[in-house]
mmCIF file of C-alpha atoms in Angstrom:
data_model
loop_
_atom_site.group_PDB
_atom_site.id
_atom_site.type_symbol
_atom_site.label_atom_id
_atom_site.label_comp_id
_atom_site.label_asym_id
_atom_site.label_seq_id
_atom_site.Cartn_x
_atom_site.Cartn_y
_atom_site.Cartn_z
ATOM 1 C CA UNK L 73 77.224 126.190 -272.848
ATOM 2 C CA UNK L 74 77.394 122.423 -272.250
ATOM 3 C CA UNK L 75 74.488 122.632 -269.804
ATOM 4 C CA UNK L 76 72.268 124.317 -272.407
ATOM 5 C CA UNK L 77 73.258 121.747 -275.073
ATOM 6 C CA UNK L 78 72.337 118.893 -272.785
ATOM 7 C CA UNK L 79 69.036 120.477 -271.788
ATOM 8 C CA UNK L 80 68.229 121.024 -275.458
ATOM 9 C CA UNK L 81 69.103 117.411 -276.283
ATOM 10 C CA UNK L 82 66.882 116.078 -273.488
ATOM 11 C CA UNK L 83 64.011 118.389 -274.424
ATOM 12 C CA UNK L 84 64.079 116.921 -277.954
ATOM 13 C CA UNK L 85 63.916 113.345 -276.718
ATOM 14 C CA UNK L 86 60.604 111.709 -277.633
ATOM 15 C CA UNK L 87 57.873 111.550 -275.037
ATOM 16 C CA UNK L 88 56.456 108.186 -274.057
ATOM 17 C CA UNK L 89 53.996 106.760 -276.556
ATOM 18 C CA UNK L 90 50.319 106.765 -275.648
ATOM 19 C CA UNK L 91 50.448 102.998 -275.127
ATOM 20 C CA UNK L 92 53.434 103.141 -272.761
ATOM 21 C CA UNK L 93 51.870 106.036 -270.859
ATOM 22 C CA UNK L 94 48.622 104.096 -270.501
ATOM 23 C CA UNK L 95 50.464 100.939 -269.383
ATOM 24 C CA UNK L 96 52.264 102.902 -266.667
ATOM 25 C CA UNK L 97 49.020 104.536 -265.535
ATOM 26 C CA UNK L 98 47.205 101.203 -265.357
ATOM 27 C CA UNK L 99 50.108 99.489 -263.550
ATOM 28 C CA UNK L 100 50.257 102.237 -260.938
ATOM 29 C CA UNK L 101 46.647 101.671 -259.927
ATOM 30 C CA UNK L 102 46.242 99.353 -256.909
ATOM 31 C CA UNK L 103 43.150 97.705 -258.414
ATOM 32 C CA UNK L 104 44.730 96.838 -261.772
ATOM 33 C CA UNK L 105 43.669 93.493 -263.250
ATOM 34 C CA UNK L 106 45.635 91.379 -265.790
ATOM 35 C CA UNK L 107 42.717 91.596 -268.240
ATOM 36 C CA UNK L 108 42.678 95.394 -268.115
ATOM 37 C CA UNK L 109 46.449 95.508 -268.612
ATOM 38 C CA UNK L 110 46.146 93.014 -271.463
ATOM 39 C CA UNK L 111 43.695 95.299 -273.289
ATOM 40 C CA UNK L 112 46.290 98.088 -273.259
ATOM 41 C CA UNK L 113 49.364 95.976 -274.092
ATOM 42 C CA UNK L 114 47.596 94.213 -276.964
ATOM 43 C CA UNK L 115 47.427 97.550 -278.806
ATOM 44 C CA UNK L 116 51.235 97.502 -279.117
ATOM 45 C CA UNK L 117 52.597 94.491 -281.106
ATOM 46 C CA UNK L 118 56.216 95.317 -280.162
ATOM 47 C CA UNK L 119 55.487 95.426 -276.434
ATOM 48 C CA UNK L 120 53.377 92.265 -276.755
ATOM 49 C CA UNK L 121 56.269 90.456 -278.448
ATOM 50 C CA UNK L 122 58.756 91.681 -275.857
ATOM 51 C CA UNK L 123 56.529 90.510 -273.016
ATOM 52 C CA UNK L 124 56.162 87.008 -274.479
ATOM 53 C CA UNK L 125 59.901 86.728 -275.198
ATOM 54 C CA UNK L 126 60.648 87.730 -271.634
ATOM 55 C CA UNK L 127 58.220 85.333 -269.955
ATOM 56 C CA UNK L 128 59.557 82.444 -272.062
ATOM 57 C CA UNK L 129 63.226 83.262 -271.400
ATOM 58 C CA UNK L 130 65.626 81.255 -269.244
ATOM 59 C CA UNK L 131 65.828 84.202 -266.849
ATOM 60 C CA UNK L 132 62.300 83.586 -265.593
ATOM 61 C CA UNK L 133 62.461 79.793 -266.033
ATOM 62 C CA UNK L 134 58.719 79.214 -266.287
ATOM 63 C CA UNK L 135 59.398 75.788 -267.792
ATOM 64 C CA UNK L 136 56.638 75.901 -270.412
ATOM 65 C CA UNK L 137 55.750 77.880 -273.509
ATOM 66 C CA UNK L 138 53.520 80.863 -272.754
ATOM 67 C CA UNK L 139 51.613 82.330 -275.698
ATOM 68 C CA UNK L 140 48.888 84.216 -273.821
ATOM 69 C CA UNK L 141 49.495 87.826 -272.782
ATOM 70 C CA UNK L 142 47.102 87.637 -269.774
ATOM 71 C CA UNK L 143 48.912 84.506 -268.572
ATOM 72 C CA UNK L 144 52.279 86.222 -269.053
ATOM 73 C CA UNK L 145 51.077 89.189 -266.981
ATOM 74 C CA UNK L 146 49.895 86.870 -264.204
ATOM 75 C CA UNK L 147 53.165 84.896 -264.164
ATOM 76 C CA UNK L 148 55.501 87.899 -264.351
ATOM 77 C CA UNK L 149 53.457 90.226 -262.165
ATOM 78 C CA UNK L 150 52.224 93.745 -262.832
ATOM 79 C CA UNK L 151 55.444 95.322 -261.518
ATOM 80 C CA UNK L 152 57.646 93.397 -263.959
ATOM 81 C CA UNK L 153 55.357 94.350 -266.846
ATOM 82 C CA UNK L 154 55.485 97.992 -265.783
ATOM 83 C CA UNK L 155 59.284 97.920 -265.622
ATOM 84 C CA UNK L 156 59.533 96.195 -268.990
ATOM 85 C CA UNK L 157 57.387 98.915 -270.566
ATOM 86 C CA UNK L 158 59.379 101.655 -268.840
ATOM 87 C CA UNK L 159 62.759 100.202 -269.839
ATOM 88 C CA UNK L 160 61.625 99.616 -273.420
ATOM 89 C CA UNK L 161 60.553 103.239 -273.766
ATOM 90 C CA UNK L 162 63.651 104.718 -272.132
ATOM 91 C CA UNK L 163 66.377 102.540 -273.636
ATOM 92 C CA UNK L 164 64.709 102.537 -277.048
ATOM 93 C CA UNK L 165 64.752 106.339 -277.132
ATOM 94 C CA UNK L 166 68.542 106.398 -276.760
ATOM 95 C CA UNK L 167 69.960 103.582 -278.833
ATOM 96 C CA UNK L 168 69.203 104.940 -282.281
ATOM 97 C CA UNK L 169 70.169 108.503 -281.352
ATOM 98 C CA UNK L 170 73.421 108.336 -279.439
ATOM 99 C CA UNK L 171 76.951 107.069 -279.666
ATOM 100 C CA UNK L 172 79.101 106.495 -276.618
ATOM 101 C CA UNK L 173 82.316 108.380 -277.360
ATOM 102 C CA UNK L 174 85.260 106.717 -275.651
ATOM 103 C CA UNK L 175 83.007 104.038 -274.183
ATOM 104 C CA UNK L 176 82.123 100.687 -275.696
ATOM 105 C CA UNK L 177 78.343 100.296 -276.076
ATOM 106 C CA UNK L 178 78.721 96.587 -275.335
ATOM 107 C CA UNK L 179 80.707 97.284 -272.153
ATOM 108 C CA UNK L 180 78.333 100.065 -271.094
ATOM 109 C CA UNK L 181 75.252 97.858 -271.259
ATOM 110 C CA UNK L 182 77.131 94.866 -269.794
ATOM 111 C CA UNK L 183 77.960 96.986 -266.750
ATOM 112 C CA UNK L 184 74.408 98.333 -266.544
ATOM 113 C CA UNK L 185 73.002 94.811 -266.711
ATOM 114 C CA UNK L 186 75.517 93.653 -264.113
ATOM 115 C CA UNK L 187 74.429 96.367 -261.690
ATOM 116 C CA UNK L 188 70.799 95.397 -262.355
ATOM 117 C CA UNK L 189 71.382 91.720 -261.546
ATOM 118 C CA UNK L 190 73.526 92.451 -258.486
ATOM 119 C CA UNK L 191 70.908 94.911 -257.195
ATOM 120 C CA UNK L 192 68.212 92.285 -257.589
ATOM 121 C CA UNK L 193 70.366 89.692 -255.795
ATOM 122 C CA UNK L 194 71.203 92.024 -252.887
ATOM 123 C CA UNK L 195 67.519 92.922 -252.574
ATOM 124 C CA UNK L 196 66.839 89.201 -252.296
ATOM 125 C CA UNK L 197 69.392 88.948 -249.456
ATOM 126 C CA UNK L 198 67.598 91.851 -247.778
ATOM 127 C CA UNK L 199 64.289 89.986 -247.876
ATOM 128 C CA UNK L 200 62.654 92.238 -250.478
ATOM 129 C CA UNK L 201 59.578 90.622 -252.047
ATOM 130 C CA UNK L 202 60.011 88.975 -255.441
ATOM 131 C CA UNK L 203 57.803 91.537 -257.187
ATOM 132 C CA UNK L 204 59.531 94.527 -255.584
ATOM 133 C CA UNK L 205 62.956 93.177 -256.571
ATOM 134 C CA UNK L 206 62.126 94.164 -260.154
ATOM 135 C CA UNK L 207 62.317 97.829 -259.111
ATOM 136 C CA UNK L 208 65.885 97.203 -257.942
ATOM 137 C CA UNK L 209 66.710 95.490 -261.229
ATOM 138 C CA UNK L 210 65.444 98.373 -263.348
ATOM 139 C CA UNK L 211 67.029 101.046 -261.134
ATOM 140 C CA UNK L 212 70.361 99.253 -261.559
ATOM 141 C CA UNK L 213 69.865 98.925 -265.305
ATOM 142 C CA UNK L 214 69.144 102.646 -265.773
ATOM 143 C CA UNK L 215 71.436 104.201 -263.144
ATOM 144 C CA UNK L 216 74.078 105.503 -265.597
ATOM 145 C CA UNK L 217 71.722 106.886 -268.278
ATOM 146 C CA UNK L 218 73.083 110.397 -267.756
ATOM 147 C CA UNK L 219 76.348 109.397 -269.441
ATOM 148 C CA UNK L 220 74.622 108.976 -272.797
ATOM 149 C CA UNK L 221 73.638 112.648 -273.354
ATOM 150 C CA UNK L 222 77.060 113.728 -272.034
ATOM 151 C CA UNK L 223 78.720 111.523 -274.652
ATOM 152 C CA UNK L 224 76.377 112.719 -277.375
ATOM 153 C CA UNK L 225 76.787 116.436 -276.622
ATOM 154 C CA UNK L 226 80.520 116.311 -275.850
ATOM 155 C CA UNK L 227 82.012 113.881 -278.391
ATOM 156 C CA UNK L 228 85.450 115.535 -278.263
ATOM 157 C CA UNK L 229 85.628 116.291 -274.537
ATOM 158 C CA UNK L 230 84.285 113.021 -273.152
ATOM 159 C CA UNK L 231 87.183 110.754 -274.169
ATOM 160 C CA UNK L 232 89.488 113.395 -272.649
ATOM 161 C CA UNK L 233 87.414 113.333 -269.447
ATOM 162 C CA UNK L 234 87.848 109.565 -269.261
ATOM 163 C CA UNK L 235 91.599 109.952 -269.622
ATOM 164 C CA UNK L 236 91.643 112.799 -267.071
ATOM 165 C CA UNK L 237 89.819 110.579 -264.579
ATOM 166 C CA UNK L 238 92.316 107.742 -265.104
ATOM 167 C CA UNK L 239 95.385 109.974 -264.959
ATOM 168 C CA UNK L 240 94.363 111.921 -261.872
ATOM 169 C CA UNK L 241 92.813 108.900 -260.114
ATOM 170 C CA UNK L 242 89.561 110.725 -259.482
ATOM 171 C CA UNK L 243 85.983 109.569 -259.926
ATOM 172 C CA UNK L 244 84.452 110.006 -263.346
ATOM 173 C CA UNK L 245 81.677 112.155 -261.846
ATOM 174 C CA UNK L 246 84.276 114.550 -260.404
ATOM 175 C CA UNK L 247 86.155 114.641 -263.700
ATOM 176 C CA UNK L 248 82.901 115.470 -265.506
ATOM 177 C CA UNK L 249 82.161 118.307 -263.083
ATOM 178 C CA UNK L 250 85.720 119.666 -263.304
ATOM 179 C CA UNK L 251 85.709 119.773 -267.108
ATOM 180 C CA UNK L 252 82.043 120.312 -268.018
ATOM 181 C CA UNK L 253 80.507 121.786 -264.867
ATOM 182 C CA UNK L 254 77.916 118.990 -264.742
ATOM 183 C CA UNK L 255 78.086 115.248 -264.056
ATOM 184 C CA UNK L 256 76.137 112.241 -265.299
ATOM 185 C CA UNK L 257 74.080 112.104 -262.095
ATOM 186 C CA UNK L 258 72.720 115.605 -262.674
ATOM 187 C CA UNK L 259 72.036 114.748 -266.322
ATOM 188 C CA UNK L 260 70.237 111.590 -265.203
ATOM 189 C CA UNK L 261 68.024 113.742 -263.000
ATOM 190 C CA UNK L 262 67.125 115.902 -266.018
ATOM 191 C CA UNK L 263 66.109 112.737 -267.896
ATOM 192 C CA UNK L 264 64.012 111.625 -264.921
ATOM 193 C CA UNK L 265 62.286 115.015 -264.866
ATOM 194 C CA UNK L 266 61.649 114.842 -268.625
ATOM 195 C CA UNK L 267 59.751 111.580 -268.254
ATOM 196 C CA UNK L 268 58.346 112.290 -264.802
ATOM 197 C CA UNK L 269 59.892 109.130 -263.405
ATOM 198 C CA UNK L 270 59.095 107.987 -259.882
ATOM 199 C CA UNK L 271 61.044 109.798 -257.150
ATOM 200 C CA UNK L 272 62.779 106.525 -256.179
ATOM 201 C CA UNK L 273 64.309 106.223 -259.659
ATOM 202 C CA UNK L 274 65.022 109.964 -259.825
ATOM 203 C CA UNK L 275 67.143 109.683 -256.661
ATOM 204 C CA UNK L 276 69.072 106.684 -257.987
ATOM 205 C CA UNK L 277 69.982 108.453 -261.230
ATOM 206 C CA UNK L 278 70.990 111.601 -259.360
ATOM 207 C CA UNK L 279 72.638 110.261 -256.197
ATOM 208 C CA UNK L 280 74.114 106.800 -256.925
ATOM 209 C CA UNK L 281 77.585 108.297 -256.289
ATOM 210 C CA UNK L 282 76.314 110.029 -253.135
ATOM 211 C CA UNK L 283 74.429 107.249 -251.310
ATOM 212 C CA UNK L 284 75.344 108.331 -247.774
ATOM 213 C CA UNK L 285 72.504 110.840 -247.741
ATOM 214 C CA UNK L 286 69.418 109.819 -245.766
ATOM 215 C CA UNK L 287 66.835 112.060 -247.458
ATOM 216 C CA UNK L 288 66.242 109.864 -250.502
ATOM 217 C CA UNK L 289 62.693 108.666 -251.153
ATOM 218 C CA UNK L 290 63.883 105.054 -250.923
ATOM 219 C CA UNK L 291 67.185 104.882 -249.041
ATOM 220 C CA UNK L 292 67.617 101.064 -249.270
ATOM 221 C CA UNK L 293 67.098 101.158 -253.057
ATOM 222 C CA UNK L 294 69.645 103.957 -253.506
ATOM 223 C CA UNK L 295 72.233 102.244 -251.321
ATOM 224 C CA UNK L 296 71.801 98.816 -252.861
ATOM 225 C CA UNK L 297 72.218 100.221 -256.389
ATOM 226 C CA UNK L 298 75.262 102.221 -255.253
ATOM 227 C CA UNK L 299 76.853 99.123 -253.694
ATOM 228 C CA UNK L 300 75.980 97.051 -256.762
ATOM 229 C CA UNK L 301 77.696 99.642 -258.959
ATOM 230 C CA UNK L 302 80.865 99.374 -256.862
ATOM 231 C CA UNK L 303 80.729 95.573 -256.915
ATOM 232 C CA UNK L 304 80.255 95.499 -260.702
ATOM 233 C CA UNK L 305 83.376 97.655 -261.025
ATOM 234 C CA UNK L 306 85.292 95.449 -258.556
ATOM 235 C CA UNK L 307 84.207 92.261 -260.351
ATOM 236 C CA UNK L 308 84.986 93.906 -263.727
ATOM 237 C CA UNK L 309 81.549 93.370 -265.209
ATOM 238 C CA UNK L 310 81.513 95.618 -268.264
ATOM 239 C CA UNK L 311 82.594 99.240 -267.915
ATOM 240 C CA UNK L 312 81.111 102.724 -268.041
ATOM 241 C CA UNK L 313 84.443 104.456 -267.639
ATOM 242 C CA UNK L 314 85.030 104.222 -263.884
ATOM 243 C CA UNK L 315 88.573 103.300 -262.869
ATOM 244 C CA UNK L 316 88.393 103.767 -259.101
ATOM 245 C CA UNK L 317 86.978 101.224 -256.693
ATOM 246 C CA UNK L 318 85.837 103.111 -253.600
ATOM 247 C CA UNK L 319 86.475 100.396 -251.007
ATOM 248 C CA UNK L 320 85.664 102.611 -247.968
ATOM 249 C CA UNK L 321 82.280 103.566 -249.442
ATOM 250 C CA UNK L 322 81.545 99.934 -250.338
ATOM 251 C CA UNK L 323 82.319 98.907 -246.752
ATOM 252 C CA UNK L 324 80.146 101.711 -245.356
ATOM 253 C CA UNK L 325 77.250 100.623 -247.560
ATOM 254 C CA UNK L 326 77.707 96.957 -246.672
ATOM 255 C CA UNK L 327 77.583 97.769 -242.961
ATOM 256 C CA UNK L 328 74.526 100.015 -243.290
ATOM 257 C CA UNK L 329 72.705 97.362 -245.294
ATOM 258 C CA UNK L 330 73.689 94.684 -242.740
ATOM 259 C CA UNK L 331 75.159 92.444 -245.431
ATOM 260 C CA UNK L 332 77.876 90.023 -244.368
ATOM 261 C CA UNK L 333 80.960 89.891 -246.666
ATOM 262 C CA UNK L 334 80.571 86.121 -246.948
ATOM 263 C CA UNK L 335 76.999 86.481 -248.227
ATOM 264 C CA UNK L 336 78.065 89.002 -250.860
ATOM 265 C CA UNK L 337 80.977 86.798 -251.938
ATOM 266 C CA UNK L 338 78.639 83.823 -252.170
ATOM 267 C CA UNK L 339 76.377 85.463 -254.754
ATOM 268 C CA UNK L 340 79.181 86.354 -257.165
ATOM 269 C CA UNK L 341 79.128 83.123 -259.172
ATOM 270 C CA UNK L 342 75.330 83.105 -259.290
ATOM 271 C CA UNK L 343 75.305 86.741 -260.408
ATOM 272 C CA UNK L 344 77.606 85.992 -263.343
ATOM 273 C CA UNK L 345 75.313 83.140 -264.392
ATOM 274 C CA UNK L 346 72.202 85.311 -263.964
ATOM 275 C CA UNK L 347 73.720 88.080 -266.103
ATOM 276 C CA UNK L 348 73.912 85.691 -269.057
ATOM 277 C CA UNK L 349 70.265 84.749 -268.562
ATOM 278 C CA UNK L 350 69.202 88.371 -268.017
ATOM 279 C CA UNK L 351 70.627 89.526 -271.352
ATOM 280 C CA UNK L 352 67.194 88.730 -272.769
ATOM 281 C CA UNK L 353 65.794 91.695 -270.808
ATOM 282 C CA UNK L 354 68.245 94.002 -272.540
ATOM 283 C CA UNK L 355 67.591 92.392 -275.919
ATOM 284 C CA UNK L 356 63.837 92.851 -275.756
ATOM 285 C CA UNK L 357 64.065 96.438 -274.495
ATOM 286 C CA UNK L 358 66.552 97.434 -277.187
#
């Protein structure tokens, strides 16, 4: 019953606008030029405004006022523009439709943003290129999307699931499966299918609580987001209902990613500062 309600909810979610679809298509082409991308983005005043707010924010620290969309595209990079468009479309489709029963919206998005910033920082430690780090940021930002339809479709059960998870000291995903027969990872995968998201992002939404698998399309991305999620919980950055900190899994991930504990500890203060700066990304996408 719950499964059919969730599938019905997701099927009714709006498809991407023609502009967003075109932006994604253009960005995915290897020969894309800033001028071509500008022609598409300029058709959407909201996306244009979001892009200019982002490029002029403290998070990107360009140091000068940018009023030209082509210049913003050049400075941010095609990948950042693509991820801004994607996040705007996805997050915007939820906010006006759903309440988070038992969860604070502020805490939910604070945690999501924390995972995004930590993922980006760990990718930096791994030597990932600056442009590619934006994929880690967005995967971290969107990893828990599946909780939103669960909250919307199960407004009575979900607060009870949160309490069940706390009382029994089990993961929230297990509590969801025990009570509803489906967890937020599986719901996230349904969302990814709805919008035909890239397989890398599909795997993160589905498997961020099961990162020990080695058949993901992008294993480093999955494992970095999973570790970032655990660190955000450990550092108490926001909350999406998790009460357990899986220290053995965090250690396994750290070892597989070849990240020294001292290097992770060293980024904590910078991450907290970056989260404040990165709130602009959430503001412009919402």
